[in-house]
Coordinates of C-alpha atoms in Angstrom, one line a residue:
M223 CA 0.0 -0.3 0.0
S224 CA 1.4 3.5 -0.6
E225 CA 1.7 6.1 1.8
S226 CA -2.2 6.9 2.9
T227 CA -3.2 10.2 4.5
V228 CA -4.5 10.5 8.0
V229 CA -6.5 13.4 8.6
V230 CA -7.0 13.8 12.9
F231 CA -9.6 16.1 13.8
G232 CA -9.3 18.0 17.0
D233 CA -7.5 20.7 18.7
Q234 CA -6.1 17.9 21.3
P235 CA -4.7 15.4 19.1
P236 CA -3.5 12.4 20.4
V237 CA -0.3 12.3 22.3
H238 CA 1.2 9.5 20.2
L239 CA 0.3 8.0 16.9
D240 CA 3.6 6.5 16.8
R241 CA 2.9 3.1 14.9
V242 CA 0.8 6.0 12.2
A243 CA 3.3 8.0 11.9
G244 CA 5.8 5.8 10.8
R245 CA 3.2 4.7 7.8
A246 CA 1.2 7.6 6.6
K247 CA 0.9 11.3 6.6
V248 CA -0.8 12.9 9.4
L249 CA -2.2 15.8 9.3
V250 CA -4.5 17.5 12.2
C251 CA -7.2 20.3 11.6
D252 CA -9.2 22.0 13.4
E253 CA -12.8 23.1 12.4
N254 CA -11.2 25.5 10.2
S255 CA -9.4 23.8 8.4
L256 CA -11.4 20.4 7.8
P257 CA -13.8 20.7 4.8
Q258 CA -10.5 21.5 2.9
A259 CA -8.5 18.4 5.1
L260 CA -11.3 15.5 4.3
P261 CA -11.1 15.6 0.5
T262 CA -7.3 14.6 1.0
A263 CA -8.0 11.7 3.7
D264 CA -8.3 8.4 3.5
V265 CA -8.6 8.0 7.3
L266 CA -10.2 10.3 9.3
L267 CA -9.9 9.8 12.8
V268 CA -12.4 12.2 14.7
W269 CA -10.5 13.2 17.8
D270 CA -12.9 15.7 19.1
F271 CA -15.9 13.7 19.1
T272 CA -18.0 17.0 21.0
S273 CA -18.1 19.0 17.5
D274 CA -20.8 18.8 14.3
A275 CA -18.2 19.8 12.0
V276 CA -17.7 16.1 10.0
R277 CA -21.0 16.2 10.0
D278 CA -21.0 20.0 9.0
A279 CA -18.2 19.6 6.8
W280 CA -18.5 16.3 4.7
P281 CA -17.8 16.3 1.1
G282 CA -21.1 14.6 -0.3
E283 CA -20.3 12.6 -3.4
G284 CA -16.6 14.4 -3.9
P285 CA -13.7 12.4 -2.5
R286 CA -13.7 11.3 0.9
P287 CA -12.2 9.3 3.2
A288 CA -12.5 5.1 3.1
W289 CA -12.5 5.1 6.7
V290 CA -13.9 7.1 9.7
H291 CA -12.6 6.6 13.5
T292 CA -14.5 8.6 16.0
A293 CA -13.0 8.1 19.8
S294 CA -16.2 8.0 21.3
A295 CA -19.0 5.4 21.7
G296 CA -21.8 7.7 20.4
V297 CA -21.6 8.7 16.5
D298 CA -24.8 10.7 16.7
R299 CA -22.4 13.9 16.3
L300 CA -20.9 12.5 13.0
L301 CA -24.0 11.0 10.8
C302 CA -25.4 12.6 8.0
P303 CA -27.1 11.4 5.1
E304 CA -24.2 11.5 2.8
L305 CA -21.9 9.7 5.2
V306 CA -24.5 7.2 5.8
T307 CA -25.4 6.5 1.9
S308 CA -21.9 6.5 1.3
D309 CA -19.1 3.2 1.2
T310 CA -17.1 5.4 3.8
V311 CA -16.6 2.4 6.9
L312 CA -17.3 3.9 10.0
T313 CA -16.2 2.7 13.3
N314 CA -16.0 3.7 17.0
A315 CA -14.3 3.4 20.7
R316 CA -16.2 0.2 21.9
G317 CA -14.5 -1.2 24.7
V318 CA -12.6 1.7 26.2
F319 CA -15.7 3.2 28.0
E320 CA -17.7 0.3 28.5
Q321 CA -16.2 -0.5 32.8
P322 CA -15.4 2.9 33.6
I323 CA -19.3 4.2 32.8
A324 CA -20.4 1.2 34.5
E325 CA -18.1 2.1 37.7
Y326 CA -19.4 5.6 37.8
V327 CA -23.0 4.9 37.5
A328 CA -22.8 2.5 40.3
G329 CA -21.1 5.3 42.2
L330 CA -24.0 7.3 42.0
V331 CA -26.2 4.6 42.8
V332 CA -24.4 4.1 46.0
A333 CA -24.1 7.5 47.1
M334 CA -27.9 8.1 46.4
A335 CA -29.0 5.1 48.6
K336 CA -26.4 6.0 51.0
D337 CA -27.2 9.8 50.9
F338 CA -23.2 10.8 51.2
H339 CA -24.5 14.1 49.7
G340 CA -26.2 14.6 52.7
S341 CA -23.7 13.9 55.0
W342 CA -21.5 15.9 53.6
E343 CA -23.9 18.5 54.5
L344 CA -24.1 17.3 57.8
Q345 CA -20.2 17.1 58.5
R346 CA -20.0 20.8 57.0
Q347 CA -22.8 22.0 59.6
R348 CA -21.0 19.8 62.1
R349 CA -24.0 18.3 63.1
W350 CA -23.9 14.7 64.4
Q351 CA -27.6 13.5 63.0
H352 CA -28.3 9.1 62.7
R353 CA -30.1 8.4 59.9
E354 CA -31.1 5.5 58.1
T355 CA -30.2 4.7 54.3
M356 CA -31.4 2.2 51.8
R357 CA -30.2 -1.4 51.0
L358 CA -29.0 -1.7 48.0
A359 CA -29.4 -5.4 47.4
G360 CA -33.0 -6.2 46.5
T361 CA -33.7 -3.1 44.6
R362 CA -34.2 -2.6 41.0
A363 CA -32.9 -0.9 38.2
V364 CA -34.2 -0.6 34.6
V365 CA -31.2 0.1 32.2
V366 CA -32.1 1.4 29.1
G367 CA -29.7 0.4 26.0
A368 CA -28.4 -3.2 25.2
G369 CA -25.2 -2.5 23.8
P370 CA -21.8 -3.0 25.7
I371 CA -22.0 0.0 28.2
G372 CA -25.9 -0.9 29.6
R373 CA -24.5 -4.2 29.8
A374 CA -21.4 -3.6 31.9
I375 CA -23.6 -1.3 33.4
G376 CA -26.3 -4.2 34.6
S377 CA -23.7 -6.6 36.0
T378 CA -21.9 -4.0 38.0
L379 CA -25.3 -3.1 39.2
A380 CA -26.2 -7.1 39.5
A381 CA -22.8 -7.7 41.8
L382 CA -24.1 -5.1 44.5
G383 CA -27.7 -7.3 44.3
V384 CA -29.4 -5.0 42.3
V385 CA -32.0 -7.1 40.3
V386 CA -31.8 -5.4 36.5
D387 CA -33.7 -5.5 33.9
L388 CA -31.8 -4.5 30.7
V389 CA -33.8 -2.9 28.2
G390 CA -33.2 -3.0 24.2
R391 CA -34.8 -1.9 20.9
T392 CA -35.9 -5.4 20.6
A393 CA -36.5 -8.2 22.7
R394 CA -34.0 -11.1 23.1
E395 CA -32.1 -13.7 25.1
G396 CA -32.0 -11.6 28.8
V397 CA -33.1 -8.3 26.8
R398 CA -36.7 -7.1 27.2
G399 CA -38.1 -4.8 24.7
G400 CA -38.1 -1.3 24.5
D401 CA -42.2 -1.9 24.3
E402 CA -42.3 -3.4 27.5
L403 CA -40.8 0.0 29.7
P404 CA -43.7 1.2 30.9
E405 CA -44.2 -1.7 32.9
L406 CA -40.7 -2.1 34.2
L407 CA -40.9 1.4 35.4
P408 CA -43.0 1.7 38.3
P409 CA -41.3 -1.2 40.5
A410 CA -37.9 0.2 39.6
D411 CA -35.7 1.9 41.9
W412 CA -33.2 3.0 39.0
V413 CA -33.7 3.8 36.0
V414 CA -30.5 4.3 33.7
S415 CA -30.7 5.8 30.6
A416 CA -27.6 4.2 28.1
A417 CA -29.1 4.0 25.0
P418 CA -27.1 5.6 21.9
L419 CA -29.2 8.5 20.2
T420 CA -31.2 8.0 17.3
D421 CA -33.9 9.4 15.6
A422 CA -36.5 7.4 17.2
N423 CA -35.3 7.5 20.9
R424 CA -34.5 11.0 20.8
G425 CA -36.4 12.8 23.9
M426 CA -37.8 9.2 24.9
F427 CA -37.4 10.3 28.8
D428 CA -40.6 12.4 28.9
R429 CA -42.9 13.5 31.4
T430 CA -44.9 10.1 30.2
V431 CA -41.6 8.0 32.3
F432 CA -41.0 10.6 34.7
D433 CA -44.8 10.3 36.1
R434 CA -44.4 6.4 35.7
M435 CA -42.1 6.1 38.2
K436 CA -42.3 5.7 42.1
P437 CA -41.8 8.9 43.9
S438 CA -38.9 6.7 46.0
A439 CA -36.7 6.3 42.3
R440 CA -33.9 7.7 41.0
F441 CA -32.9 8.6 37.0
I442 CA -29.4 8.6 35.5
N443 CA -28.5 9.2 32.3
V444 CA -24.8 8.5 30.7
G445 CA -26.6 8.1 27.3
R446 CA -26.7 10.8 25.1
G447 CA -28.4 14.9 26.9
P448 CA -31.6 14.7 24.0
L449 CA -32.5 11.2 24.9
V450 CA -33.8 13.3 27.8
V451 CA -36.1 16.3 27.9
E452 CA -34.7 18.3 30.6
K453 CA -37.6 20.6 31.6
D454 CA -39.7 17.4 31.8
L455 CA -37.2 16.1 34.3
T456 CA -36.8 19.1 35.7
A457 CA -40.7 19.5 36.5
A458 CA -40.6 15.9 38.0
L459 CA -37.5 16.8 40.3
V460 CA -39.1 20.6 41.3
A461 CA -42.5 18.2 42.4
R462 CA -40.8 15.5 43.7
R463 CA -42.7 13.2 41.6
I464 CA -39.5 11.3 41.8
A465 CA -36.6 11.4 44.4
G466 CA -32.9 12.6 42.7
A467 CA -31.1 12.5 39.5
A468 CA -27.8 12.4 37.9
L469 CA -26.7 13.6 34.3
D470 CA -23.4 13.3 33.0
V471 CA -24.8 14.2 29.3
F472 CA -26.8 16.8 28.5
E473 CA -29.1 18.6 25.5
H474 CA -26.2 21.3 25.0
E475 CA -22.7 21.1 26.2
P476 CA -21.1 22.6 27.9
L477 CA -23.4 23.3 30.5
A478 CA -23.9 27.2 30.6
S479 CA -22.9 29.0 34.3
D480 CA -26.3 30.4 34.3
D481 CA -28.3 27.4 32.9
P482 CA -31.2 26.6 35.6
L483 CA -30.5 23.2 35.6
W484 CA -27.6 23.9 37.9
D485 CA -30.2 24.7 40.6
V486 CA -32.6 22.0 40.0
P487 CA -33.1 20.3 43.9
G488 CA -32.5 16.9 43.7
L489 CA -29.9 17.0 40.5
F490 CA -26.5 15.9 40.2
V491 CA -24.8 17.1 37.5
S492 CA -21.4 16.0 36.3
P493 CA -19.5 17.6 33.1
H494 CA -19.6 14.6 30.7
M495 CA -17.0 12.6 32.4
S496 CA -18.3 9.3 33.6
G497 CA -16.2 7.1 31.0
D498 CA -13.0 9.4 31.2
T499 CA -10.6 7.8 33.5
V500 CA -7.0 8.2 33.8
G501 CA -4.9 6.9 30.7
W502 CA -8.2 7.4 28.7
R503 CA -6.9 8.9 25.9
D504 CA -3.5 6.5 25.7
H505 CA -6.2 4.0 25.4
L506 CA -8.6 5.5 22.6
A507 CA -5.0 6.4 20.7
D508 CA -4.1 2.8 21.2
Q509 CA -7.0 1.6 19.8
F510 CA -7.6 3.5 16.6
Q511 CA -3.7 2.2 15.8
D512 CA -5.1 -1.4 16.2
N513 CA -7.6 -1.0 13.6
Y514 CA -4.9 1.3 11.2
E515 CA -3.2 -1.8 11.0
R516 CA -5.7 -4.2 10.6
W517 CA -6.7 -1.5 8.0
C518 CA -3.4 -1.2 6.6
A519 CA -3.1 -5.8 6.1
G520 CA -6.5 -5.9 4.2
E521 CA -8.0 -7.5 7.3
P522 CA -11.2 -6.7 8.7
L523 CA -11.8 -3.3 11.1
L524 CA -13.1 -4.0 14.6
N525 CA -16.2 -2.1 16.0
I526 CA -17.7 -1.2 12.4
V527 CA -20.6 0.7 13.0
D528 CA -24.4 0.1 11.1
K529 CA -24.6 3.6 9.9
R530 CA -28.7 3.2 9.8
L531 CA -28.7 1.9 13.3
G532 CA -26.1 4.4 14.7
Y533 CA -24.6 1.5 16.3
V534 CA -22.2 -1.3 16.6
P535 CA -24.7 -4.4 16.5
V536 CA -24.3 -6.7 19.4
D537 CA -23.5 -10.2 18.7

């Protein structure tokens, strides 16, 4: 294979691409230079996966990359009709974020059940106030999203004794179908959103969902921000129709300093960090380089996304 061109999109490119740099011409670009760089690329590495620039700059019928890899689990920021219908192969970072996100969700569940926030506030007030907290074992969780992230969340919660119902688009062994969600919500103590964002599920967590949850239940979103109708969640928390919630992803990111979500009672806000652990950028770079070596060798790529579904199909 002649020398290929790898375009890396992002203001902060990977800390190392040693195995690629020795075999390809590597160009780093930002949003301004991406439209000119895309037609020259054989491979596009989307390092800045929070931007819509790739979707906006996709060259359509002109020259375009044969392979696009995004350093993220979700691909909704990339997909446009021209990319979906093209012969360009799209891969994602499946395998890097699953367990960290599962640990993050488990941490939130433990913290909420044991009222760590309340203990911290009482400590700040120097108040000795004995309380009783929830026993996790035997509580019920509904995890919406039956991909690798949802499965990792389910198995991690199950290790704590939580009874888990995993919900996917369609029913199959070990997975409940999406049409069963309404009946699973009323007994659930924890409802976790870990689904990819598609046109079909945008805004799926709305007032109807929150109204079906019991007053002691908590909601957690580590999937995609637009899965949740934020005003409906806010209303449910303010009216105490549910006991609490945690959002790691939002409709608009970063969350503005004057956004009312910061002050919603019972809401824990984190800045899209549930999957980001020490060394995660190195893991992402290594994963891309492993796949690049397969691409150079003419071997099948790993983590190929079904562009019409918007995710990597589960085996």
